[in-house]
XYZ file of C-alpha atoms in Angstrom:
438
model
C 0.000 0.000 0.000
C 1.076 3.626 -0.360
C 2.745 5.199 2.656
C 0.588 7.036 5.161
C 0.452 10.821 5.117
C 3.093 11.079 7.818
C 5.436 8.540 6.216
C 8.045 9.316 3.542
C 7.998 7.594 0.180
C 10.139 4.465 0.164
C 12.764 3.695 -2.433
C 12.557 0.329 -4.118
C 15.657 -1.850 -3.976
C 16.806 -4.703 -6.167
C 16.641 -8.139 -4.596
C 18.536 -11.201 -5.787
C 19.980 -11.455 -9.279
C 19.914 -8.705 -11.862
C 16.524 -8.302 -13.544
C 16.297 -10.046 -16.924
C 17.134 -8.178 -20.073
C 19.250 -5.360 -18.597
C 17.954 -3.120 -21.382
C 19.934 0.008 -20.535
C 19.847 3.051 -18.339
C 17.253 5.698 -17.669
C 19.613 8.538 -18.484
C 21.951 6.876 -20.946
C 24.994 7.258 -18.711
C 25.927 3.723 -17.709
C 24.542 0.190 -17.982
C 21.704 -0.516 -15.634
C 18.289 -1.974 -15.185
C 15.764 0.431 -16.688
C 14.821 1.108 -20.314
C 16.894 3.540 -22.359
C 14.830 6.588 -23.460
C 17.398 7.370 -26.157
C 16.508 4.196 -28.050
C 15.101 4.680 -31.522
C 11.408 4.480 -30.682
C 8.529 7.001 -30.580
C 8.653 9.154 -27.469
C 5.318 7.980 -26.126
C 6.177 4.292 -26.399
C 9.638 4.816 -24.889
C 8.322 6.268 -21.667
C 5.208 4.140 -21.357
C 7.386 1.072 -21.868
C 9.637 2.241 -19.049
C 6.599 2.821 -16.834
C 5.102 -0.567 -17.655
C 8.427 -2.345 -17.127
C 8.870 -0.686 -13.743
C 5.365 -1.702 -12.708
C 5.900 -5.272 -13.948
C 9.123 -5.583 -11.965
C 7.404 -4.298 -8.825
C 4.501 -6.700 -9.342
C 6.864 -9.639 -9.949
C 9.120 -8.874 -6.989
C 12.185 -8.085 -9.093
C 12.043 -4.729 -7.330
C 10.873 -4.708 -3.715
C 9.581 -1.718 -1.781
C 11.243 -1.761 1.606
C 8.932 -2.084 4.569
C 10.029 1.031 6.434
C 11.615 4.372 5.493
C 15.369 4.146 5.212
C 18.577 5.799 4.239
C 21.026 3.553 2.410
C 24.761 3.259 2.919
C 26.278 2.512 -0.484
C 29.828 1.253 -1.007
C 31.793 0.838 -4.241
C 35.123 -0.969 -3.979
C 37.739 -2.362 -6.317
C 41.393 -2.003 -7.243
C 42.442 1.423 -5.913
C 38.749 2.327 -5.440
C 36.795 2.736 -2.216
C 33.854 5.095 -1.957
C 31.059 5.134 0.598
C 28.096 7.441 0.837
C 24.412 7.799 1.644
C 21.490 7.334 -0.740
C 18.225 9.055 0.138
C 15.853 11.717 -1.094
C 17.156 15.274 -0.877
C 14.869 18.253 -0.356
C 14.618 20.532 -3.395
C 15.011 23.990 -1.941
C 15.165 27.328 -3.720
C 18.446 27.580 -5.689
C 19.028 31.046 -4.192
C 19.659 29.361 -0.867
C 22.800 27.828 -2.430
C 22.436 24.486 -0.686
C 22.970 22.275 -3.742
C 25.497 23.840 -6.109
C 25.551 23.017 -9.831
C 28.840 23.531 -11.637
C 27.752 22.864 -15.230
C 25.086 24.345 -17.466
C 22.326 22.113 -18.800
C 20.706 21.830 -22.213
C 16.920 21.987 -22.661
C 16.741 18.859 -24.815
C 18.110 16.393 -22.237
C 16.017 18.021 -19.496
C 12.860 17.622 -21.582
C 13.732 13.984 -22.255
C 14.324 13.188 -18.587
C 11.195 15.113 -17.606
C 9.064 12.998 -19.921
C 10.584 9.816 -18.496
C 10.277 10.933 -14.869
C 6.722 12.221 -15.285
C 5.526 9.075 -17.034
C 7.166 6.607 -14.646
C 6.470 8.797 -11.572
C 9.842 7.722 -10.295
C 13.478 8.663 -9.833
C 15.233 5.785 -11.546
C 18.782 6.560 -10.391
C 20.396 8.921 -7.900
C 22.266 12.056 -8.759
C 25.791 12.263 -7.307
C 26.483 14.935 -4.664
C 29.722 15.783 -2.852
C 30.063 17.614 0.454
C 32.641 18.292 3.156
C 31.514 16.182 6.085
C 34.438 17.063 8.368
C 34.221 13.616 10.020
C 30.733 14.428 11.260
C 28.067 12.082 12.562
C 26.842 11.084 9.109
C 30.327 10.185 7.903
C 31.149 8.173 11.013
C 27.860 6.296 10.796
C 28.434 5.432 7.141
C 31.717 3.726 8.020
C 30.300 2.063 11.125
C 27.446 0.535 9.140
C 29.720 -0.644 6.325
C 32.258 -2.197 8.678
C 29.987 -3.867 11.203
C 26.616 -4.702 9.642
C 25.454 -7.228 7.094
C 24.658 -5.730 3.673
C 21.281 -6.071 1.998
C 22.885 -6.475 -1.412
C 26.356 -7.339 -2.685
C 27.098 -7.513 -6.401
C 30.101 -7.356 -8.701
C 29.792 -5.585 -12.037
C 31.707 -6.062 -15.268
C 33.933 -3.048 -14.550
C 35.437 -4.954 -11.614
C 33.716 -2.950 -8.863
C 31.868 -4.545 -5.961
C 28.700 -2.753 -4.858
C 27.239 -3.209 -1.374
C 24.137 -1.658 0.156
C 22.879 -1.357 3.745
C 19.623 0.157 5.042
C 19.574 2.539 8.006
C 16.066 2.348 9.482
C 16.589 3.404 13.110
C 14.743 6.739 13.523
C 17.374 7.989 15.978
C 20.197 7.282 13.525
C 18.273 8.954 10.686
C 17.623 11.974 12.923
C 21.313 12.178 13.824
C 22.275 12.112 10.145
C 19.727 14.822 9.355
C 21.041 16.998 12.165
C 24.621 16.617 10.939
C 23.740 17.441 7.317
C 21.380 20.304 8.114
C 23.854 23.165 7.645
C 26.042 21.639 4.955
C 26.356 22.483 1.280
C 26.694 19.993 -1.580
C 28.183 20.125 -5.069
C 26.549 18.253 -7.950
C 29.279 15.938 -9.220
C 27.080 14.124 -11.732
C 23.433 14.448 -12.697
C 22.981 18.131 -13.569
C 20.252 17.356 -16.099
C 18.435 15.083 -13.672
C 18.652 17.715 -10.921
C 17.290 20.336 -13.307
C 14.517 17.871 -14.154
C 13.722 17.450 -10.446
C 13.241 21.214 -10.241
C 11.098 21.459 -13.392
C 8.868 18.591 -12.284
C 8.519 20.145 -8.842
C 7.474 23.468 -10.366
C 4.978 21.820 -12.707
C 3.379 19.829 -9.900
C 3.112 22.916 -7.707
C 1.424 24.820 -10.526
C -0.990 21.951 -11.128
C -1.963 21.649 -7.475
C -2.248 25.406 -7.067
C -4.542 25.567 -10.100
C -6.729 22.639 -9.036
C -6.607 23.228 -5.297
C -5.659 19.580 -4.738
C -3.382 18.551 -1.903
C -0.447 16.219 -2.533
C -1.384 12.573 -2.309
C 1.565 11.818 -0.038
C 2.183 14.603 2.434
C 5.243 14.420 4.633
C 6.056 15.147 8.190
C 9.334 14.202 9.796
C 12.603 13.683 7.995
C 13.906 11.433 5.269
C 16.988 11.542 3.101
C 19.365 14.468 3.349
C 18.190 17.398 5.419
C 18.980 20.790 4.040
C 19.592 24.206 5.537
C 16.415 26.188 4.900
C 16.605 29.227 7.163
C 13.727 28.548 9.520
C 11.633 25.841 7.928
C 11.820 22.269 9.161
C 15.020 20.552 8.118
C 14.916 18.958 4.719
C 11.583 20.433 3.679
C 11.082 22.679 0.711
C 9.440 26.021 1.457
C 7.433 25.981 -1.778
C 4.589 24.202 0.010
C 4.371 26.968 2.588
C 4.439 29.615 -0.125
C 1.434 27.949 -1.751
C -0.517 27.682 1.473
C -0.015 23.917 1.827
C 1.130 22.360 5.076
C 2.651 19.304 3.433
C 5.090 18.677 0.643
C 4.651 16.215 -2.171
C 6.977 13.482 -3.413
C 8.166 15.762 -6.225
C 9.631 18.116 -3.582
C 12.454 15.572 -3.183
C 14.882 13.839 -5.493
C 16.968 10.689 -5.174
C 20.653 11.385 -4.491
C 23.923 9.797 -3.398
C 25.859 12.029 -0.996
C 29.598 11.398 -0.491
C 31.844 13.116 2.041
C 34.935 14.286 0.157
C 36.993 14.583 3.342
C 36.532 10.860 3.942
C 36.416 9.701 0.308
C 38.065 12.177 -2.078
C 36.453 11.958 -5.502
C 38.204 10.560 -8.545
C 38.097 13.533 -10.899
C 39.289 12.726 -14.410
C 39.889 14.876 -17.483
C 37.747 15.014 -20.596
C 39.870 15.319 -23.723
C 39.005 16.929 -27.081
C 39.550 15.660 -30.596
C 39.341 18.090 -33.520
C 38.832 16.148 -36.754
C 40.272 17.791 -39.843
C 42.776 20.001 -37.980
C 46.178 18.452 -38.778
C 48.495 18.182 -35.806
C 51.372 20.047 -37.470
C 49.063 22.931 -38.351
C 47.603 23.075 -34.826
C 51.094 23.235 -33.303
C 52.379 25.780 -35.807
C 49.483 28.145 -35.190
C 50.000 27.881 -31.427
C 53.606 29.112 -31.651
C 52.473 32.725 -31.925
C 51.065 32.694 -28.390
C 52.425 29.605 -26.578
C 55.756 27.966 -25.954
C 55.644 24.696 -27.911
C 57.709 21.658 -26.873
C 57.976 18.867 -29.441
C 57.984 15.136 -28.601
C 58.264 12.144 -30.903
C 56.910 9.820 -28.245
C 53.429 10.171 -26.731
C 54.542 8.719 -23.414
C 57.178 11.440 -23.056
C 54.611 14.080 -23.957
C 52.137 12.809 -21.356
C 54.851 12.783 -18.690
C 55.804 16.358 -19.574
C 52.159 17.451 -19.398
C 51.855 15.903 -15.966
C 54.795 18.015 -14.729
C 53.822 21.255 -16.496
C 52.292 24.226 -14.704
C 48.759 25.129 -15.717
C 47.541 26.164 -18.163
C 49.127 23.506 -20.369
C 47.838 21.230 -23.135
C 49.304 18.323 -25.033
C 48.483 18.263 -28.739
C 48.876 14.774 -30.149
C 48.075 12.741 -33.210
C 49.568 10.424 -35.787
C 52.818 12.367 -36.192
C 53.838 12.963 -32.568
C 53.014 15.266 -29.662
C 53.472 18.951 -28.819
C 53.168 20.433 -25.341
C 51.800 23.980 -25.027
C 53.006 25.902 -21.949
C 53.635 29.501 -20.853
C 50.992 31.388 -22.852
C 51.681 34.997 -23.770
C 50.207 36.852 -20.761
C 48.983 39.827 -22.781
C 47.172 37.705 -25.359
C 45.768 35.458 -22.641
C 44.433 38.378 -20.593
C 42.876 39.938 -23.680
C 41.113 36.692 -24.592
C 39.607 35.849 -21.213
C 36.192 37.414 -20.426
C 36.535 40.278 -17.937
C 33.117 39.587 -16.399
C 34.312 36.192 -15.215
C 36.088 35.623 -11.918
C 39.803 34.987 -11.726
C 39.037 31.444 -10.561
C 36.987 30.753 -13.689
C 39.520 32.349 -16.022
C 42.330 30.226 -14.578
C 40.680 26.857 -15.347
C 42.392 24.974 -18.161
C 39.020 24.290 -19.814
C 38.246 28.017 -19.689
C 41.577 28.858 -21.323
C 40.909 26.220 -23.966
C 37.377 27.401 -24.740
C 38.083 31.158 -24.635
C 41.668 31.434 -25.908
C 43.082 28.388 -27.660
C 40.037 27.342 -29.645
C 38.705 30.721 -30.845
C 41.857 32.876 -30.898
C 44.517 30.387 -31.924
C 42.503 28.032 -34.134
C 39.475 30.181 -35.040
C 36.805 27.753 -33.850
C 34.440 27.131 -30.957
C 34.566 24.281 -28.477
C 31.159 22.871 -29.352
C 29.650 19.508 -30.181
C 29.607 20.161 -33.925
C 33.325 20.842 -34.347
C 34.829 18.921 -31.439
C 34.556 15.323 -30.317
C 34.884 14.280 -26.682
C 36.868 11.402 -25.175
C 36.518 10.710 -21.460
C 39.640 9.886 -19.425
C 41.664 7.899 -21.955
C 44.348 10.070 -23.583
C 45.578 7.279 -25.839
C 42.043 6.628 -27.098
C 41.775 10.319 -27.951
C 45.048 10.149 -29.904
C 43.862 7.083 -31.818
C 40.652 8.883 -32.745
C 42.643 11.929 -33.871
C 44.844 9.740 -36.060
C 41.824 8.088 -37.682
C 40.178 11.443 -38.403
C 43.287 13.253 -39.599
C 42.973 15.623 -36.680
C 44.419 16.735 -33.384
C 43.808 15.423 -29.876
C 43.930 18.017 -27.109
C 44.909 16.268 -23.879
C 44.099 18.066 -20.619
C 44.965 17.502 -16.998
C 41.947 16.986 -14.734
C 40.647 19.923 -12.758
C 40.906 19.824 -8.976
C 37.721 19.295 -6.976
C 38.409 22.383 -4.892
C 38.657 24.473 -8.069
C 35.255 23.253 -9.226
C 33.706 23.865 -5.820
C 35.142 27.397 -5.635
C 33.707 28.281 -9.054
C 30.318 26.793 -8.156
C 30.252 28.531 -4.776
C 30.727 31.823 -6.609
C 27.639 31.175 -8.697
C 29.507 30.350 -11.920
C 29.537 27.280 -14.156
C 32.620 25.630 -15.575
C 32.829 25.277 -19.381
C 31.134 22.307 -20.969
C 32.728 18.905 -20.534
C 35.152 20.062 -17.849
C 34.698 17.355 -15.237
C 34.173 13.624 -14.937
C 33.666 12.627 -11.311
C 33.701 9.021 -10.251
C 32.896 6.427 -9.356
C 29.289 7.177 -10.254
C 26.436 5.345 -8.524
C 25.295 2.221 -10.294
C 21.952 2.468 -12.055
C 19.224 0.143 -10.848
C 20.367 -0.592 -7.286
C 18.029 1.877 -5.558
C 15.027 3.509 -7.239
C 12.466 5.887 -5.778
C 8.816 5.773 -6.820
C 6.394 8.572 -6.015
C 3.711 6.097 -5.025
C 3.816 2.343 -4.534
C 0.732 0.576 -5.968
């Protein structure tokens, strides 16, 4: 049955083996256990199929709604990988309160796609990924205590070599202690900007619908669940939109599923996203850079990558079929003239900012956009192979630092597109959140 008015919605968790079919992921970001809305099918059938599959899995017991409200400790482990965090539903407060900080812009197309999927399924099919500084607080200590001393609900190994384990925290006192610890903290969106934007759009649409019809939410909430948020006077974790509309309770759309990881306990793995420019020959790219950068030539890619690793920022390694060229020490006058004066010094110092505002438009006469530039995540050698096949140039970058991204986001700015790749990301299909359980 659906939860009572004073009980939070309950995420559904996978039990036993993976569901049959494994047809893809809700957001097209990693393999998982929900239908892929990007598949070549009419929009209506895509989302209704996802809804019907979700319902069928709930009816068949492939997905099981847990008996009581819970937060979930989630661990990912493998060679040189250990990350633990909390999965729950985070309150969607006004962005002006600067509780959840985005660091990337979003595009309307992906938001519309995710909105259609989320509205039709009435569910959050995978958590967004949030980072915060927990300073060894109660929540962080409890996460480790649970993982070290309690039996997991689920343990599974995926094809990437990672082991995933999940525990439920159901003790109201422990949940209250976590909420109290998280109440005044701030989180950065590491992954899931489009899904977070979709949470906000869906919330706004539902508020407008209920304001117009005068209907009350079907599942009001009292008490706490998920990650509490600083809200300057309102009850912890609760969005003030309900109060603004004269409603005493919030609806399920006033929350969104999230994984929250303490960076002081588990520093994120932040990797670079490289560019490949088809049709720009490597020799030409290097020659044109010599008017504004110091260019170091390497016959061997390994030597070039090692030199990039040691170089002071901003620095870029241009590579392709004929070798590698390291760009360092840009002309300070040209660099200052190219960077937008309305941006902060922090933003202008990012290597992706220098690439998008100086190297691409001023040196090569092009924009860093999806039409002219191809993207390769993490793997520099894969980017070089793609450049060689396309007769172009790979631009290899060093990863940004997490503190740089946080500082830019805290100042209300967004990093350039495709600047960050945080990991490890939460696995799709382990915990889902439905707005109402039939």
